[in-house]
Amino acid sequence: MAGSGSPVSVPAMPLPVDRAEPAPVPESATQHLVETRDGVRLATDVYLPADAPGPFPVALTRLPYDKNGRYTFMEQIAAYLTARGYAVVVQDVRGKFRSEGETLPFVHEAADGYDTIDWIVRQEWSDGRVGMFGDSYYGATQWAAVSSGHPALKAITPRVTGADGIRPDAWVRDGVMPFFGLVYYLAYWTDRHAYLFEPDGARRPFAALAEEVAASIGVRSPMLDRIVPETRPVAAYPFGHPFDAAPVPVLHQVAWFDNCLQFGLEDWTALADRPGWAPLQYFRADSTDHENFHLDDVPVPPELHHGENDAALARMLPRYLDDVVEFFDVFVKQTRDRKTLPRVRWHHGHDGPRTASSWPPPGVRTREWFLTPEALVTEAPSGSDALTWAHDPADLVPSLIPDSFSAVLYDADESEVHDRPDVLTVTTAPFAAPFDLAGPVTATLTVGTDGPSAHVYLKLCDVAPDGRARMLLRNQKRIAGGEPAPVTFDLTQIGYRVRPGHRLRLHVASSDFPLFLPHPGTGENPWLAERTAVTTQTLLTGGDQPSALTVTVLD
């Protein structure tokens, strides 16, 4: 293994691994091989509106998850967009599925995006105006195309993504590594295929587990040495950062229950006051997760599972695409008045759609609760207390959501771990009237550890009258060893109604596995550590440095 640390042994027993092959190109598409500046050919599907002469404005997406697979449902998206007058171009990015080239995320997307747009504008069916759409990595390819400065790119609509946030080095925030990040890169960025596997969460050290997965696949991902045992940056913008490029209209699309929420919010904040960019920024937030399952459908029955049910997918598409079409009609097709676009549009959980001139919306204020051993209270306690909990790496607090990209679909009941001695919980009194969260949520805890360092995981939960606890927001940090000191946690933002009879609860722990790589309790690198130690964390309440939760609410 490259990098520092001890050699890692790999067991001979392989893991079961399933490999996904490219799905057939649908009859409604024509596949082309688009040649880039260095001669690599990218597999590219073109869908054209039926019974229309053209030329057409173009909706482009570039993705790594098989342009023809059911997971990406591009054939259904293309039918929706072509019916509204757009040619649709869908491309496997370099090194994935039907495209040639090196399998390495981010590095080639700026140049390949430029070359693809350049190819599009030379086609007889193109009117020379391009808008880009799509989620997650497809959103990263949009920002990469912006950085290339192609003049034909007229608008982007990135969803559940970030200009910088979804690269592996950005996922490591405040010293805590999402373990699912490694699983993602091994599954999708080993070679042109995708791989499904279940890593052995009991395997130690974790670096050996990563090597075990690579050995079972039979190909070693080039990303493995960029993540383990130290995460290294991936250069994504050879032509300069997209925020320094010529401004482009952007519809920032975030999801309140998305594990990438922070990244989209950071893009919106960074550009909202930036000269040239500010007038072109629009914001849309929905009560969904990364995979677009909606709070209104919880618990999601099989007939509403759009990942598996075609009727459910058809039902979901208008919610998923109508704002994109509206945005493209203004800035790409130019058939709609820009004044018809709300600057901010969000779904207020358990209430419905709302619009505003800004986000957070005008008229919000902050509300503060103080932590005590018994509850979250609105007045600072006169006395002080010390609360403690242990972190035992041999008995980790389990992640109750098996896939953090589908938090709404799984709708885990966090109360299942709230009786554990290594989880602290403090809860408000029940609300007598609707309580509307609309904006940032932070917590400042006076916390320390007797170990060399520790992880602290916070979750803000909505607790129903029957005791069920749904996670709304979260944040996690690595704290230094020593006496308790104030640490501020950014739990991101939300638009959500806490209904009468419900309560808010703050969950505090030091592990959340397997979503996050656990702290070994020692000073060793958590990827390489085989030795572990139990540590005790201390949280102070009251006194000169009280611990508090601060939320933003609508008047």
Coordinates of C-alpha atoms in Angstrom, one line a residue:
M1 CA 0.0 0.0 0.0
A2 CA 1.2 3.5 -0.9
G3 CA 1.5 6.0 1.9
S4 CA 2.6 6.0 5.5
G5 CA 1.9 3.4 8.1
S6 CA 2.4 -0.4 8.7
P7 CA 2.1 -3.0 5.9
V8 CA -1.4 -4.3 5.6
S9 CA -2.1 -8.0 5.1
V10 CA -5.0 -9.2 2.9
P11 CA -6.8 -12.4 3.6
A12 CA -7.1 -15.0 0.9
M13 CA -10.9 -15.4 1.4
P14 CA -12.6 -13.1 -1.2
L15 CA -15.8 -11.2 -0.7
P16 CA -18.8 -11.9 -2.9
V17 CA -18.8 -9.1 -5.6
D18 CA -21.4 -8.5 -8.3
R19 CA -20.4 -6.6 -11.4
A20 CA -22.8 -4.3 -13.3
E21 CA -22.3 -4.4 -17.1
P22 CA -23.6 -1.6 -19.5
A23 CA -27.3 -1.9 -20.3
P24 CA -28.4 -1.8 -23.9
V25 CA -28.8 1.5 -25.7
P26 CA -32.6 2.1 -26.0
E27 CA -34.2 2.3 -29.4
S28 CA -35.2 6.0 -28.7
A29 CA -31.6 7.0 -28.6
T30 CA -28.8 7.2 -31.1
Q31 CA -25.3 6.5 -29.7
H32 CA -22.3 8.5 -30.9
L33 CA -18.7 8.3 -29.9
V34 CA -17.6 11.9 -29.3
E35 CA -13.8 12.3 -29.7
T36 CA -12.1 14.6 -27.2
R37 CA -8.9 16.7 -27.7
D38 CA -6.7 13.8 -26.7
G39 CA -8.4 11.2 -28.9
V40 CA -10.5 9.4 -26.2
R41 CA -14.0 8.6 -27.4
L42 CA -17.0 9.2 -25.1
A43 CA -20.2 7.2 -25.5
T44 CA -23.0 9.7 -26.0
D45 CA -26.7 9.1 -26.5
V46 CA -28.8 11.7 -28.4
Y47 CA -32.6 11.8 -28.0
L48 CA -34.5 14.2 -30.3
P49 CA -38.1 15.5 -30.1
A50 CA -40.4 13.6 -32.3
D51 CA -42.2 15.2 -35.3
A52 CA -40.4 18.5 -34.9
P53 CA -38.0 20.1 -37.4
G54 CA -35.4 21.5 -35.1
P55 CA -32.8 22.7 -34.4
F56 CA -33.4 22.4 -30.7
P57 CA -31.9 23.8 -27.4
V58 CA -30.0 21.0 -25.7
A59 CA -30.3 19.5 -22.2
L60 CA -27.0 17.7 -21.4
T61 CA -25.9 15.4 -18.6
R62 CA -22.6 13.6 -18.1
L63 CA -22.6 10.7 -15.6
P64 CA -20.5 7.8 -14.4
Y65 CA -23.3 5.3 -13.5
D66 CA -24.3 3.9 -17.0
K67 CA -26.3 6.2 -19.2
N68 CA -28.6 3.3 -20.1
G69 CA -29.1 1.7 -16.7
R70 CA -32.4 1.7 -14.8
Y71 CA -30.7 3.4 -11.9
T72 CA -30.1 6.6 -13.9
F73 CA -33.5 6.3 -15.8
M74 CA -32.2 8.6 -18.5
E75 CA -34.6 7.1 -21.2
Q76 CA -37.6 8.2 -19.1
I77 CA -36.0 11.7 -18.4
A78 CA -35.3 12.1 -22.1
A79 CA -38.9 11.4 -23.0
Y80 CA -40.0 14.0 -20.5
L81 CA -37.6 16.7 -21.8
T82 CA -38.0 16.0 -25.5
A83 CA -41.8 16.3 -25.1
R84 CA -41.0 19.8 -23.9
G85 CA -38.9 20.8 -26.9
Y86 CA -35.4 19.9 -25.9
A87 CA -32.8 17.6 -27.5
V88 CA -31.3 15.5 -24.8
V89 CA -27.7 14.4 -24.7
V90 CA -26.5 11.8 -22.2
Q91 CA -22.9 10.7 -21.9
D92 CA -20.9 8.1 -20.0
V93 CA -17.9 10.1 -18.6
R94 CA -14.4 9.1 -19.4
G95 CA -13.5 5.6 -18.3
K96 CA -17.0 4.5 -17.4
F97 CA -19.2 1.9 -19.0
R98 CA -19.2 2.5 -22.8
S99 CA -16.6 5.3 -22.8
E100 CA -12.9 5.0 -23.4
G101 CA -10.1 6.3 -21.2
E102 CA -8.7 6.4 -17.7
T103 CA -11.2 5.7 -14.9
L104 CA -10.4 8.6 -12.6
P105 CA -13.1 10.9 -11.2
F106 CA -13.0 14.7 -11.6
V107 CA -9.7 15.1 -13.3
H108 CA -10.9 15.2 -17.0
E109 CA -14.4 16.6 -16.6
A110 CA -13.6 20.2 -17.4
A111 CA -11.9 19.5 -20.7
D112 CA -14.3 16.7 -21.6
G113 CA -17.2 18.9 -20.8
Y114 CA -15.9 21.6 -23.1
D115 CA -15.2 19.2 -25.9
T116 CA -18.7 17.6 -25.6
I117 CA -20.5 21.0 -25.7
D118 CA -18.3 21.9 -28.7
W119 CA -19.4 18.7 -30.4
I120 CA -23.1 19.5 -29.6
V121 CA -23.1 23.0 -31.1
R122 CA -21.7 21.6 -34.4
Q123 CA -24.7 19.2 -34.9
E124 CA -27.5 20.1 -37.3
W125 CA -30.1 19.3 -34.6
S126 CA -28.6 21.8 -32.1
D127 CA -29.5 25.5 -32.0
G128 CA -26.2 26.2 -30.2
R129 CA -27.6 26.7 -26.7
V130 CA -26.9 24.2 -24.0
G131 CA -28.2 23.7 -20.4
M132 CA -26.9 21.0 -18.1
F133 CA -28.9 19.0 -15.5
G134 CA -28.4 16.2 -13.1
D135 CA -27.6 15.0 -9.5
S136 CA -24.5 14.4 -7.4
Y137 CA -21.5 13.5 -9.7
Y138 CA -23.6 14.7 -12.7
G139 CA -23.7 18.1 -10.9
A140 CA -19.9 18.1 -10.5
T141 CA -19.6 17.7 -14.3
Q142 CA -21.8 20.8 -14.6
W143 CA -19.4 22.9 -12.5
A144 CA -16.5 21.5 -14.4
A145 CA -18.1 22.6 -17.7
V146 CA -18.6 26.1 -16.2
S147 CA -14.9 26.2 -15.4
S148 CA -14.1 25.5 -19.0
G149 CA -15.8 28.7 -20.1
H150 CA -17.6 27.3 -23.2
P151 CA -19.9 30.2 -24.4
A152 CA -22.7 27.8 -25.5
L153 CA -23.3 26.8 -21.9
K154 CA -26.3 29.0 -20.9
A155 CA -27.4 27.5 -17.6
I156 CA -26.8 24.7 -15.1
T157 CA -29.1 23.1 -12.6
P158 CA -26.9 21.0 -10.2
R159 CA -28.8 18.9 -7.6
V160 CA -27.5 17.4 -4.4
T161 CA -23.9 18.2 -5.1
G162 CA -21.2 20.9 -4.8
A163 CA -18.6 22.7 -6.9
D164 CA -16.0 21.4 -4.4
G165 CA -17.8 19.3 -1.9
I166 CA -18.1 15.8 -3.3
R167 CA -14.5 15.2 -4.0
P168 CA -12.9 12.7 -1.4
D169 CA -10.8 15.3 0.3
A170 CA -13.8 17.5 0.9
W171 CA -15.8 14.6 2.4
V172 CA -13.3 14.5 5.3
R173 CA -14.6 17.4 7.4
D174 CA -13.4 18.4 10.8
G175 CA -11.2 15.3 11.0
V176 CA -14.0 12.7 10.4
M177 CA -14.0 10.4 7.4
P178 CA -17.2 9.0 6.0
F179 CA -16.6 5.3 5.6
F180 CA -19.3 5.1 2.9
G181 CA -17.0 7.4 0.9
L182 CA -14.4 4.7 0.5
V183 CA -17.1 2.2 -0.4
Y184 CA -18.4 4.6 -3.0
Y185 CA -15.1 5.0 -4.7
L186 CA -14.3 1.3 -4.7
A187 CA -17.7 0.5 -6.1
Y188 CA -17.8 3.1 -8.9
W189 CA -14.2 4.2 -9.6
T190 CA -12.3 1.0 -9.9
D191 CA -12.7 0.5 -13.6
R192 CA -15.5 1.1 -16.2
H193 CA -17.9 -1.2 -14.4
A194 CA -19.8 -0.8 -11.1
Y195 CA -19.4 -3.3 -8.2
L196 CA -21.8 -4.3 -5.5
F197 CA -20.4 -5.8 -2.3
E198 CA -20.8 -6.0 1.5
P199 CA -17.5 -5.2 3.3
D200 CA -16.9 -7.0 6.6
G201 CA -17.4 -4.2 9.1
A202 CA -15.6 -6.3 11.8
R203 CA -12.4 -6.4 9.8
R204 CA -9.4 -4.6 11.4
P205 CA -7.5 -2.6 10.4
F206 CA -9.8 -0.8 8.1
A207 CA -7.0 -0.4 5.5
A208 CA -6.9 -4.2 5.2
L209 CA -10.7 -4.2 4.6
A210 CA -10.1 -1.8 1.7
E211 CA -7.5 -4.0 0.3
E212 CA -9.7 -7.0 0.8
V213 CA -12.4 -5.4 -1.3
A214 CA -9.9 -4.5 -4.0
A215 CA -8.6 -8.1 -4.1
S216 CA -12.1 -9.5 -4.3
I217 CA -12.9 -7.2 -7.3
G218 CA -9.6 -8.2 -8.9
V219 CA -8.7 -4.7 -9.9
R220 CA -7.2 -2.1 -7.6
S221 CA -9.0 1.3 -7.8
P222 CA -6.6 4.2 -8.4
M223 CA -8.7 6.1 -5.8
L224 CA -7.7 3.7 -3.0
D225 CA -4.3 5.3 -2.5
R226 CA -5.9 8.8 -2.6
I227 CA -8.1 7.9 0.4
V228 CA -6.2 5.4 2.5
P229 CA -4.4 6.0 4.8
E230 CA -4.5 9.8 4.2
T231 CA -6.9 11.5 1.9
R232 CA -5.2 13.5 -0.9
P233 CA -6.8 16.2 -3.1
V234 CA -8.0 15.5 -6.6
A235 CA -7.3 18.3 -9.1
A236 CA -10.7 19.1 -10.8
Y237 CA -10.2 22.5 -12.4
P238 CA -7.2 22.8 -14.7
F239 CA -8.7 26.0 -16.3
G240 CA -9.5 27.7 -12.9
H241 CA -12.2 27.5 -10.4
P242 CA -15.8 27.7 -11.8
F243 CA -16.6 30.6 -9.5
D244 CA -13.9 32.6 -11.2
A245 CA -15.3 31.8 -14.7
A246 CA -17.8 33.8 -16.7
P247 CA -21.1 33.8 -14.6
V248 CA -23.7 31.3 -15.7
P249 CA -27.3 31.1 -14.4
V250 CA -27.5 28.5 -11.7
L251 CA -30.5 26.7 -10.1
H252 CA -29.0 25.4 -6.9
Q253 CA -31.1 22.3 -5.9
V254 CA -30.6 20.9 -2.4
A255 CA -32.5 18.3 -0.4
W256 CA -33.1 18.7 3.3
F257 CA -32.3 15.0 4.1
D258 CA -29.4 14.7 1.7
N259 CA -25.9 13.6 3.0
C260 CA -24.4 16.2 0.6
L261 CA -26.7 19.1 1.8
Q262 CA -23.8 21.2 3.1
F263 CA -22.0 21.4 -0.2
G264 CA -25.0 22.8 -2.1
L265 CA -25.7 25.4 0.6
E266 CA -22.0 26.4 0.5
D267 CA -22.2 27.1 -3.3
W268 CA -25.4 29.1 -2.8
T269 CA -23.8 31.2 -0.1
A270 CA -20.6 31.7 -1.9
L271 CA -22.3 33.0 -5.1
A272 CA -25.3 34.9 -3.6
D273 CA -23.2 38.1 -3.0
R274 CA -20.5 37.6 -5.7
P275 CA -20.5 40.3 -8.3
G276 CA -21.7 39.1 -11.7
W277 CA -23.0 35.8 -10.3
A278 CA -25.5 37.1 -7.7
P279 CA -28.3 38.1 -10.1
L280 CA -28.1 34.7 -11.8
Q281 CA -28.5 32.6 -8.6
Y282 CA -31.7 30.7 -7.8
F283 CA -32.4 28.3 -5.0
R284 CA -34.6 25.3 -4.7
A285 CA -34.9 22.9 -1.7
D286 CA -37.1 19.9 -1.4
S287 CA -37.9 17.5 1.5
T288 CA -36.1 14.7 -0.2
D289 CA -33.0 12.6 0.2
H290 CA -30.1 12.2 -2.3
E291 CA -32.1 9.6 -4.2
N292 CA -35.2 11.8 -4.4
F293 CA -37.5 9.9 -2.0
H294 CA -39.9 12.5 -0.5
L295 CA -40.9 13.1 3.1
D296 CA -44.6 13.3 2.1
D297 CA -44.4 9.6 1.1
V298 CA -43.0 8.2 4.3
P299 CA -43.2 5.3 5.0
V300 CA -42.4 4.7 1.3
P301 CA -44.5 1.7 0.1
P302 CA -43.4 -0.5 -2.8
E303 CA -45.8 1.2 -5.2
L304 CA -44.0 4.6 -4.6
H305 CA -40.4 3.2 -4.8
H306 CA -39.3 4.9 -8.0
G307 CA -36.0 3.0 -8.0
E308 CA -37.9 -0.2 -8.6
N309 CA -41.4 0.7 -9.8
D310 CA -41.9 2.4 -13.2
A311 CA -45.3 3.9 -12.3
A312 CA -43.7 5.5 -9.2
L313 CA -40.9 6.8 -11.4
A314 CA -43.5 8.4 -13.8
R315 CA -45.2 10.0 -10.8
M316 CA -41.9 11.3 -9.5
L317 CA -40.6 12.9 -12.7
P318 CA -42.7 16.1 -12.7
R319 CA -41.5 16.9 -9.1
Y320 CA -37.9 16.2 -10.2
L321 CA -37.8 18.0 -13.6
D322 CA -40.5 20.7 -13.7
D323 CA -38.3 23.3 -12.0
V324 CA -35.4 22.4 -14.4
V325 CA -37.6 22.8 -17.4
E326 CA -38.9 26.2 -16.2
F327 CA -35.3 27.3 -15.6
F328 CA -34.2 26.1 -19.0
D329 CA -37.2 27.8 -20.7
V330 CA -36.0 31.1 -19.2
F331 CA -32.2 30.9 -19.8
V332 CA -31.7 28.2 -22.5
K333 CA -34.8 28.2 -24.8
Q334 CA -35.6 31.8 -23.8
T335 CA -39.4 31.5 -24.1
R336 CA -40.3 32.4 -20.6
D337 CA -40.0 35.7 -18.7
R338 CA -37.2 35.6 -16.1
K339 CA -39.5 37.6 -13.8
T340 CA -41.7 34.5 -13.4
L341 CA -38.9 32.6 -11.6
P342 CA -39.0 32.8 -7.8
R343 CA -35.6 33.5 -6.4
V344 CA -36.1 30.9 -3.7
R345 CA -38.5 28.0 -3.6
W346 CA -38.5 25.4 -0.9
H347 CA -40.7 22.6 0.4
H348 CA -41.4 23.2 4.1
G349 CA -41.6 19.7 5.6
H350 CA -45.1 18.7 6.8
D351 CA -46.4 22.0 5.5
G352 CA -45.8 22.4 1.7
P353 CA -44.2 24.6 -1.0
R354 CA -43.1 28.1 -0.2
T355 CA -41.3 30.9 -2.0
A356 CA -39.2 33.8 -0.8
S357 CA -36.9 36.5 -2.1
S358 CA -33.9 35.0 -0.2
W359 CA -32.7 32.0 1.8
P360 CA -32.9 32.0 4.7
P361 CA -36.2 33.7 4.1
P362 CA -36.9 37.3 5.4
G363 CA -38.4 37.6 8.9
V364 CA -36.5 34.7 10.5
R365 CA -35.1 34.8 14.0
T366 CA -33.0 32.6 16.2
R367 CA -34.2 30.5 19.2
E368 CA -31.8 29.0 21.7
W369 CA -32.1 26.0 24.0
F370 CA -29.6 25.2 26.7
L371 CA -28.5 21.7 27.5
T372 CA -29.1 20.3 31.1
P373 CA -28.8 16.7 32.3
E374 CA -32.6 16.4 32.1
A375 CA -33.7 18.4 29.0
L376 CA -33.2 21.2 26.5
V377 CA -34.5 24.4 28.2
T378 CA -35.0 28.0 27.1
E379 CA -33.3 29.7 30.0
A380 CA -29.7 29.3 30.9
P381 CA -29.3 27.0 33.9
S382 CA -28.0 28.7 37.1
G383 CA -25.9 25.7 38.1
S384 CA -23.4 23.6 36.2
D385 CA -23.2 19.9 35.5
A386 CA -20.8 17.5 33.8
L387 CA -22.2 14.7 31.6
T388 CA -20.0 11.9 30.5
W389 CA -20.2 9.0 28.0
A390 CA -17.7 6.4 26.9
H391 CA -16.5 5.5 23.4
D392 CA -15.6 1.8 23.1
P393 CA -14.2 1.0 19.6
A394 CA -15.2 -2.7 20.2
D395 CA -18.9 -1.7 20.7
L396 CA -19.7 1.1 18.2
V397 CA -23.0 3.0 18.0
P398 CA -24.6 1.4 14.9
S399 CA -25.7 3.5 11.9
L400 CA -29.4 2.9 11.6
I401 CA -29.7 4.0 8.0
P402 CA -28.1 1.3 5.8
D403 CA -27.6 3.7 2.9
S404 CA -27.1 7.4 3.9
F405 CA -28.0 8.4 0.3
S406 CA -31.6 7.1 1.0
A407 CA -32.3 8.5 4.4
V408 CA -36.0 9.2 3.7
L409 CA -36.6 5.8 2.1
Y410 CA -35.3 4.0 5.2
D411 CA -36.7 6.5 7.7
A412 CA -34.8 5.0 10.6
D413 CA -36.0 5.4 14.2
E414 CA -33.0 6.9 16.0
S415 CA -34.7 6.2 19.4
E416 CA -33.4 2.6 18.9
V417 CA -30.0 3.7 20.1
H418 CA -31.1 6.4 22.6
D419 CA -31.1 4.1 25.6
R420 CA -27.4 3.1 25.1
P421 CA -25.1 4.4 27.8
D422 CA -22.7 5.7 25.1
V423 CA -25.4 8.0 23.6
L424 CA -26.5 11.2 25.4
T425 CA -29.9 12.7 24.6
V426 CA -31.5 15.9 25.7
T427 CA -35.0 16.8 24.6
T428 CA -37.3 19.8 24.6
A429 CA -40.8 19.8 26.0
P430 CA -43.6 19.0 23.5
F431 CA -44.6 21.9 21.3
A432 CA -48.1 23.2 21.8
A433 CA -48.3 24.8 18.3
P434 CA -46.5 24.3 15.0
F435 CA -42.8 25.3 15.2
D436 CA -41.2 26.2 11.9
L437 CA -37.5 25.7 11.3
A438 CA -36.2 27.8 8.4
G439 CA -32.5 28.2 8.1
P440 CA -29.2 27.4 9.9
V441 CA -29.0 25.2 13.0
T442 CA -25.9 25.2 15.2
A443 CA -24.8 23.8 18.5
T444 CA -22.0 25.0 20.8
L445 CA -20.9 22.3 23.2
T446 CA -18.3 22.6 25.9
V447 CA -16.8 19.2 25.5
G448 CA -13.5 17.4 26.1
T449 CA -12.0 13.9 26.1
D450 CA -9.5 12.0 28.2
G451 CA -8.1 10.4 25.0
P452 CA -5.6 12.0 22.6
S453 CA -8.6 13.0 20.5
A454 CA -12.2 11.9 19.9
H455 CA -15.1 12.1 17.5
V456 CA -18.3 13.8 18.5
Y457 CA -21.5 13.1 16.5
L458 CA -24.6 15.3 16.8
K459 CA -28.0 14.5 15.4
L460 CA -31.1 16.7 15.7
C461 CA -34.2 14.6 15.8
D462 CA -37.9 15.2 15.6
V463 CA -39.5 13.0 18.3
A464 CA -43.1 12.0 17.7
P465 CA -45.6 11.5 20.6
D466 CA -45.1 7.7 20.3
G467 CA -41.3 8.2 20.9
R468 CA -40.1 7.6 17.4
A469 CA -37.2 9.8 16.5
R470 CA -36.5 10.9 12.9
M471 CA -33.1 12.5 12.2
L472 CA -33.4 16.0 10.7
L473 CA -29.8 17.3 10.7
R474 CA -26.4 16.2 11.8
N475 CA -22.8 17.2 12.1
Q476 CA -19.6 15.6 13.4
K477 CA -16.2 16.7 14.5
R478 CA -12.9 15.5 15.8
I479 CA -12.0 17.2 19.0
A480 CA -8.6 17.4 20.6
G481 CA -7.8 15.7 23.9
G482 CA -7.9 17.7 27.1
E483 CA -10.3 19.6 29.3
P484 CA -13.7 20.6 28.0
A485 CA -13.7 23.6 25.7
P486 CA -16.4 25.3 23.5
V487 CA -16.8 23.6 20.1
T488 CA -19.3 24.8 17.5
F489 CA -21.1 22.3 15.3
D490 CA -22.8 23.4 12.0
L491 CA -25.8 21.1 11.6
T492 CA -26.5 22.7 8.2
Q493 CA -30.0 24.1 7.5
I494 CA -33.6 23.0 7.0
G495 CA -37.2 24.1 6.2
Y496 CA -39.4 22.0 8.4
R497 CA -42.4 22.1 10.6
V498 CA -42.3 20.5 14.0
R499 CA -45.9 19.5 14.6
P500 CA -47.8 20.0 17.8
G501 CA -47.1 17.3 20.4
H502 CA -43.6 16.6 18.9
R503 CA -40.3 17.4 20.5
L504 CA -36.8 18.2 19.3
R505 CA -34.0 16.0 20.6
L506 CA -30.2 16.4 20.4
H507 CA -28.3 13.1 20.2
V508 CA -24.6 13.1 21.2
A509 CA -22.3 10.2 20.7
S510 CA -18.7 9.3 19.6
S511 CA -19.4 6.8 16.8
D512 CA -21.8 6.1 14.0
F513 CA -20.6 3.0 12.2
P514 CA -20.4 2.0 9.4
L515 CA -21.4 5.4 7.9
F516 CA -18.2 6.9 9.5
L517 CA -14.8 5.5 10.1
P518 CA -14.6 5.1 13.8
H519 CA -11.9 6.6 16.1
P520 CA -9.7 3.9 17.6
G521 CA -9.4 5.7 20.9
T522 CA -5.7 6.0 20.5
G523 CA -3.5 8.4 18.6
E524 CA -3.0 6.1 15.6
N525 CA -4.3 6.6 12.1
P526 CA -7.9 5.2 12.2
W527 CA -7.3 3.3 8.8
L528 CA -4.2 1.6 10.2
A529 CA -5.0 1.1 13.9
E530 CA -5.3 -2.4 15.2
R531 CA -5.0 -1.4 18.9
T532 CA -8.0 0.4 20.4
A533 CA -8.7 2.1 23.7
V534 CA -11.9 3.2 25.5
T535 CA -12.1 6.9 26.1
T536 CA -14.5 9.0 28.1
Q537 CA -15.9 12.3 26.8
T538 CA -17.2 15.1 29.1
L539 CA -19.8 17.6 28.3
L540 CA -20.3 20.7 30.5
T541 CA -23.7 22.3 30.9
G542 CA -24.5 25.7 32.6
G543 CA -21.9 27.8 34.3
D544 CA -19.6 30.2 32.4
Q545 CA -19.5 28.1 29.2
P546 CA -23.0 26.6 28.8
S547 CA -23.8 24.2 26.0
A548 CA -26.6 25.3 23.7
L549 CA -28.6 24.5 20.6
T550 CA -29.5 27.4 18.3
V551 CA -32.1 27.1 15.6
T552 CA -33.5 29.6 13.0
V553 CA -37.3 29.9 13.0
L554 CA -40.0 31.7 11.0
D555 CA -41.9 34.3 13.0

